Amino acid sequence: MEVSPLIWAITVAVVLALLAFDYFFHIRKAHVPSLKEAAIWSSLYVGIALVFGIVVLIFGGIDMGAEYFAGYITEKALSVDNLFVFLIIIASFRVPREDQQKVLLFGIVFSLIARTAFIFVGAALINQFAWVFYIFGLILLLTAGNLLKKDDESDEANNFIIRIAKKLFHTTDSYDGDKLFTKVDGKKVLTPMLLVMVAIGGTDILFALDSIPAIFGLTQNVYIVFTATAFSLMGLRQLYFLLDGLLDRLIYLSYGLAAILAFIGVKLILHALHENNLPFVNNGEHVQVIEISTGFSLTVIIGVLVVTVLASLFSKAGKAQTAVNNVRRHAKNYLDLSYTADVAEREHVYALLLEEEAYVNTMAKKYRDKVKDIEQIRTEVAQAHKEHDEFLKS
C-alpha cells in the first residue's frame, strides 16, 4: 500500500506535536513524576500506538497491520532493554532526580532523529542492493550473540566522546539546575548536564544500528518502519520512571531479545537468499528457501517476550534480585538519614532493612551471589549496620 505525502505530513506533525506536548506540559518545569503520573502517561502512549495500529489494520489491510504490530512490539522491547543503559549513564553522572526527565526527552528526540536517518538510508540501500539483507541479518546475529554475553554493564559513563569533551573544553562536576553551561570564576564552562546528553546521544546511535535492521527484517514498508519506531519511543520517558527499580527484575530479558534478534536475523538471511543476485551465491540465481511470514514472526516475538517476562518474574533468581535490591534501597535510605535527628524514623528504616535482609538470608546462596553488584551492595549494607551501631553508642 502506497502512503500519500499528505498522510506522511499528518503523521510527522502528530509525532512532533506529541514531543512538543511532552516538553511544554511535563518537562519544562523540573519535577519528579509520581508513580501514578508515570503509569497514566505510559498507558496513554501505549494506547495511542495501539489505536494507530488498528487504523493501519483497517485501512492498510491485515498484512500491513501485522507488520506494524510486529515492528512496534520488537522496537518497544528493545527500547526497554535500552533503559538499562540509560539507568547506568544517569546514575554514573548523578543527574538530579528532578532533571532526569529532560535528559530522557533529549535522548528520545535524538534517537528519533538518528533512527529516521538510518531508516531512509537503509530503505535506499535495500531498494538498490538486495544483498544488504545479508548484512542486516549478520548484524542481528552478532548483536544476539553480544546480548548473551552482556552480563555486566560498565558503570563508567565517561566514554570516548566524553573524555575528548573534557580535554577540549572547560567542564565542571557540579550541576546548575538543568543548564548546559554555567560560569565558574567568571569563565563559561560545560555542566555535566550537557555531557550526559552527549553520552545518551552516543548510545542512541549504537542502539539505532541494532534496531533498524531488526525492524527491516519484519517489513520493508518505510512508513511502517518509521511509525513503529516512533511510537515505540513515545512514552519511553514515562516508562523509565514507571519501571525504575523494577528493570533489574527482568533478568532474562537479554536472553529473550537475543532469541528475537537471532530469529529476525535468520529471517533476513532467508529473504536475502530468496532475492539473491550475488554472482558467487548459487550463480546469482534465487535460492529456493522457506520464507517466514509476518504472522508467524509476530507469534514468535510475542511468545518469546511472554516466556521471558514470566520466567523472570517467577524464577528464584528473579525473586532474589528483587529482594537484594530492596535491601540495598533500605540501606541507602538509612545512610541518607544522616541529616535527621528523628530517632523513630531512623529506627523504622533500619527495621525495614533487617526484615528484608532476613528474607534474603532464607534464599539459596547461589541465587543471592548472582545478583548484579552484589559485593557493592554488601558493602553498603555493612556501612548501614556500622552507622547504626555508632548511632546507638552515641
Short mmCIF file of C-alpha atoms in Angstrom, two decimals, residues 65-324:
data_model
loop_
_atom_site.label_atom_id
_atom_site.label_comp_id
_atom_site.label_asym_id
_atom_site.label_seq_id
_atom_site.Cartn_x
_atom_site.Cartn_y
_atom_site.Cartn_z
CA GLY A 65 -1.29 -4.16 10.34
CA ALA A 66 0.59 -7.31 11.35
CA GLU A 67 3.86 -5.78 10.14
CA TYR A 68 3.21 -2.67 12.25
CA PHE A 69 2.42 -4.60 15.43
CA ALA A 70 5.39 -6.96 14.96
CA GLY A 71 7.68 -3.97 14.44
CA TYR A 72 6.20 -1.98 17.32
CA ILE A 73 6.47 -4.83 19.83
CA THR A 74 10.05 -5.61 18.79
CA GLU A 75 11.14 -1.97 18.96
CA LYS A 76 9.36 -1.47 22.31
CA ALA A 77 11.14 -4.50 23.77
CA LEU A 78 14.49 -3.20 22.52
CA SER A 79 13.65 0.23 24.00
CA VAL A 80 13.03 -1.32 27.42
CA ASP A 81 16.44 -3.01 27.19
CA ASN A 82 17.94 0.39 26.30
CA LEU A 83 16.55 1.75 29.58
CA PHE A 84 19.09 -0.39 31.44
CA VAL A 85 21.88 1.58 29.81
CA PHE A 86 20.09 4.90 30.42
CA LEU A 87 19.84 3.98 34.10
CA ILE A 88 23.59 3.35 34.27
CA ILE A 89 24.52 6.56 32.45
CA ILE A 90 22.17 8.74 34.51
CA ALA A 91 23.29 7.11 37.76
CA SER A 92 27.00 7.44 36.96
CA PHE A 93 26.58 11.14 36.13
CA ARG A 94 24.46 11.55 39.30
CA VAL A 95 21.80 13.51 37.43
CA PRO A 96 19.39 15.15 39.92
CA ARG A 97 16.14 13.17 40.01
CA GLU A 98 14.01 16.17 39.03
CA ASP A 99 16.12 16.85 35.92
CA GLN A 100 16.22 13.29 34.62
CA GLN A 101 13.08 13.81 32.53
CA LYS A 102 14.79 16.44 30.38
CA VAL A 103 17.76 14.14 29.77
CA LEU A 104 15.44 11.31 28.76
CA LEU A 105 13.37 13.51 26.42
CA PHE A 106 16.56 14.68 24.72
CA GLY A 107 17.56 11.04 24.32
CA ILE A 108 14.19 10.20 22.76
CA VAL A 109 14.32 13.13 20.32
CA PHE A 110 17.92 12.38 19.34
CA SER A 111 17.09 8.70 18.96
CA LEU A 112 14.13 9.52 16.72
CA ILE A 113 16.29 11.74 14.51
CA ALA A 114 19.11 9.17 14.31
CA ARG A 115 16.77 6.27 13.58
CA THR A 116 14.84 8.25 10.96
CA ALA A 117 18.12 8.93 9.15
CA PHE A 118 19.06 5.24 9.35
CA ILE A 119 15.58 4.26 8.12
CA PHE A 120 15.83 6.27 4.90
CA VAL A 121 19.45 5.26 4.31
CA GLY A 122 18.51 1.62 4.92
CA ALA A 123 15.48 1.86 2.61
CA ALA A 124 17.60 3.40 -0.15
CA LEU A 125 20.20 0.63 0.17
CA ILE A 126 17.55 -2.10 0.15
CA ASN A 127 15.91 -0.65 -2.96
CA GLN A 128 19.23 -0.59 -4.79
CA PHE A 129 21.06 -3.58 -3.36
CA ALA A 130 19.21 -6.74 -2.31
CA TRP A 131 22.42 -8.10 -0.75
CA VAL A 132 22.01 -5.57 2.10
CA PHE A 133 19.67 -8.14 3.68
CA TYR A 134 22.70 -10.39 4.19
CA ILE A 135 24.48 -7.60 6.11
CA PHE A 136 21.41 -6.76 8.20
CA GLY A 137 20.96 -10.43 9.06
CA LEU A 138 24.59 -10.82 10.14
CA ILE A 139 24.37 -7.63 12.24
CA LEU A 140 21.39 -9.05 14.12
CA LEU A 141 23.05 -12.42 14.67
CA LEU A 142 26.17 -10.71 16.05
CA THR A 143 24.00 -8.47 18.24
CA ALA A 144 22.16 -11.52 19.58
CA GLY A 145 25.50 -13.09 20.48
CA ASN A 146 26.64 -9.93 22.27
CA LEU A 147 23.40 -9.84 24.27
CA LEU A 148 24.09 -13.34 25.54
CA LYS A 149 27.50 -12.18 26.77
CA LYS A 150 26.12 -8.99 28.34
CA ASP A 151 26.13 -9.93 31.99
CA ASP A 152 27.77 -6.81 33.30
CA GLU A 153 27.43 -3.18 32.30
CA SER A 154 30.17 -0.69 32.88
CA ASP A 155 29.28 1.95 35.43
CA GLU A 156 31.58 4.36 33.65
CA ALA A 157 29.67 6.90 31.58
CA ASN A 158 32.95 8.58 30.59
CA ASN A 159 33.10 7.12 27.11
CA PHE A 160 35.46 8.26 24.37
CA ILE A 161 33.35 11.30 23.37
CA ILE A 162 33.07 12.45 26.99
CA ARG A 163 36.82 12.16 27.58
CA ILE A 164 37.52 14.20 24.46
CA ALA A 165 34.99 16.86 25.55
CA LYS A 166 36.63 17.13 28.98
CA LYS A 167 40.06 17.57 27.39
CA LEU A 168 38.98 20.17 24.83
CA PHE A 169 36.56 22.23 26.93
CA HIS A 170 36.29 23.60 30.45
CA THR A 171 33.91 21.39 32.43
CA THR A 172 32.54 21.36 35.95
CA ASP A 173 31.44 18.45 38.11
CA SER A 174 28.57 20.47 39.61
CA TYR A 175 25.07 20.88 38.16
CA ASP A 176 23.43 24.27 37.80
CA GLY A 177 19.79 23.24 37.57
CA ASP A 178 19.17 21.97 34.04
CA LYS A 179 21.56 24.44 32.41
CA LEU A 180 24.00 23.14 29.80
CA PHE A 181 26.53 25.91 30.53
CA THR A 182 27.36 27.85 33.69
CA LYS A 183 30.02 30.22 34.96
CA VAL A 184 32.78 29.27 37.38
CA ASP A 185 35.19 32.00 38.49
CA GLY A 186 33.84 34.19 35.70
CA LYS A 187 34.53 31.58 32.98
CA LYS A 188 31.89 29.81 30.92
CA VAL A 189 32.09 26.03 31.42
CA LEU A 190 30.18 22.92 30.39
CA THR A 191 27.98 21.32 33.03
CA PRO A 192 27.53 17.56 33.50
CA MET A 193 24.01 18.06 32.05
CA LEU A 194 25.49 18.66 28.59
CA LEU A 195 27.93 15.77 28.98
CA VAL A 196 25.24 13.30 29.99
CA MET A 197 23.18 14.33 26.95
CA VAL A 198 26.21 13.67 24.75
CA ALA A 199 26.60 10.24 26.37
CA ILE A 200 22.90 9.44 25.85
CA GLY A 201 23.11 10.63 22.23
CA GLY A 202 26.14 8.46 21.55
CA THR A 203 24.46 5.34 22.90
CA ASP A 204 21.32 6.16 20.87
CA ILE A 205 23.34 5.89 17.67
CA LEU A 206 24.57 2.44 18.71
CA PHE A 207 21.01 1.38 19.55
CA ALA A 208 19.84 2.53 16.10
CA LEU A 209 22.41 0.27 14.44
CA ASP A 210 20.70 -2.70 16.12
CA SER A 211 17.03 -1.71 15.98
CA ILE A 212 16.73 -0.57 12.37
CA PRO A 213 17.98 -3.86 10.83
CA ALA A 214 15.62 -5.66 13.23
CA ILE A 215 12.50 -3.89 12.02
CA PHE A 216 13.58 -4.06 8.36
CA GLY A 217 13.62 -7.80 8.92
CA LEU A 218 9.88 -7.61 9.60
CA THR A 219 8.80 -5.10 6.95
CA GLN A 220 10.33 -3.05 4.17
CA ASN A 221 7.45 -0.56 4.18
CA VAL A 222 9.24 2.68 5.15
CA TYR A 223 6.06 4.23 6.59
CA ILE A 224 5.53 1.23 8.89
CA VAL A 225 9.20 1.20 9.87
CA PHE A 226 9.06 4.90 10.79
CA THR A 227 5.75 4.82 12.69
CA ALA A 228 6.53 1.62 14.60
CA THR A 229 9.90 3.08 15.62
CA ALA A 230 8.46 6.50 16.53
CA PHE A 231 5.58 5.14 18.60
CA SER A 232 7.88 2.68 20.38
CA LEU A 233 9.94 5.67 21.57
CA MET A 234 6.91 7.71 22.65
CA GLY A 235 6.29 7.26 26.35
CA LEU A 236 9.77 5.85 26.97
CA ARG A 237 10.44 8.68 29.43
CA GLN A 238 7.37 7.78 31.49
CA LEU A 239 8.22 4.09 31.26
CA TYR A 240 11.64 4.85 32.73
CA PHE A 241 10.10 6.22 35.94
CA LEU A 242 7.44 3.51 35.98
CA LEU A 243 9.98 0.69 35.72
CA ASP A 244 12.81 2.34 37.66
CA GLY A 245 13.79 -0.15 40.34
CA LEU A 246 11.91 -2.97 38.58
CA LEU A 247 14.05 -3.34 35.46
CA ASP A 248 16.61 -5.46 37.26
CA ARG A 249 13.85 -8.00 37.95
CA LEU A 250 13.68 -8.83 34.23
CA ILE A 251 16.85 -10.87 34.48
CA TYR A 252 16.14 -12.95 31.37
CA LEU A 253 15.16 -10.03 29.09
CA SER A 254 18.53 -10.05 27.32
CA TYR A 255 18.10 -13.75 26.51
CA GLY A 256 14.63 -13.13 25.11
CA LEU A 257 15.84 -10.22 22.99
CA ALA A 258 18.79 -12.30 21.78
CA ALA A 259 16.36 -15.01 20.65
CA ILE A 260 14.15 -12.47 18.86
CA LEU A 261 17.07 -10.76 17.11
CA ALA A 262 18.57 -14.11 16.10
CA PHE A 263 15.19 -15.20 14.72
CA ILE A 264 14.81 -11.98 12.70
CA GLY A 265 18.44 -12.30 11.56
CA VAL A 266 17.74 -15.77 10.18
CA LYS A 267 14.54 -14.45 8.57
CA LEU A 268 16.55 -11.70 6.85
CA ILE A 269 19.19 -14.10 5.54
CA LEU A 270 16.49 -16.44 4.21
CA HIS A 271 14.88 -13.47 2.49
CA ALA A 272 18.27 -12.44 1.09
CA LEU A 273 18.74 -15.96 -0.32
CA HIS A 274 15.26 -15.83 -1.84
CA GLU A 275 16.05 -12.48 -3.52
CA ASN A 276 19.70 -13.38 -4.19
CA ASN A 277 21.56 -11.69 -7.03
CA LEU A 278 25.13 -12.18 -5.80
CA PRO A 279 27.10 -13.99 -8.51
CA PHE A 280 29.09 -16.13 -6.05
CA VAL A 281 25.90 -17.44 -4.36
CA ASN A 282 24.04 -20.03 -6.47
CA ASN A 283 25.48 -18.41 -9.62
CA GLY A 284 23.44 -15.25 -8.96
CA GLU A 285 20.13 -17.12 -9.07
CA HIS A 286 17.41 -17.03 -6.42
CA VAL A 287 17.69 -19.79 -3.80
CA GLN A 288 14.56 -21.76 -3.02
CA VAL A 289 14.21 -21.38 0.76
CA ILE A 290 11.37 -21.09 3.24
CA GLU A 291 10.08 -17.53 3.67
CA ILE A 292 8.90 -16.75 7.20
CA SER A 293 5.55 -14.95 7.23
CA THR A 294 4.85 -11.78 9.23
CA GLY A 295 2.10 -13.56 11.16
CA PHE A 296 4.48 -16.28 12.29
CA SER A 297 7.10 -13.63 13.18
CA LEU A 298 4.57 -11.76 15.34
CA THR A 299 3.63 -15.01 17.12
CA VAL A 300 7.28 -15.86 17.83
CA ILE A 301 8.06 -12.33 19.11
CA ILE A 302 5.07 -12.22 21.48
CA GLY A 303 5.67 -15.80 22.63
CA VAL A 304 9.35 -15.22 23.44
CA LEU A 305 8.60 -12.00 25.34
CA VAL A 306 5.81 -13.62 27.38
CA VAL A 307 8.03 -16.57 28.33
CA THR A 308 10.94 -14.22 29.13
CA VAL A 309 8.90 -11.96 31.40
CA LEU A 310 7.15 -14.83 33.21
CA ALA A 311 10.43 -16.69 33.71
CA SER A 312 11.99 -13.52 35.15
CA LEU A 313 9.09 -12.78 37.48
CA PHE A 314 8.62 -16.29 38.86
CA SER A 315 12.20 -17.56 38.91
CA LYS A 316 14.08 -17.90 42.19
CA ALA A 317 16.92 -15.82 40.75
CA GLY A 318 14.47 -13.05 39.84
CA LYS A 319 12.97 -13.04 43.33
CA ALA A 320 16.46 -12.91 44.82
CA GLN A 321 17.31 -9.95 42.56
CA THR A 322 14.27 -8.03 43.77
CA ALA A 323 14.82 -8.83 47.45
CA VAL A 324 18.52 -7.89 47.38
#
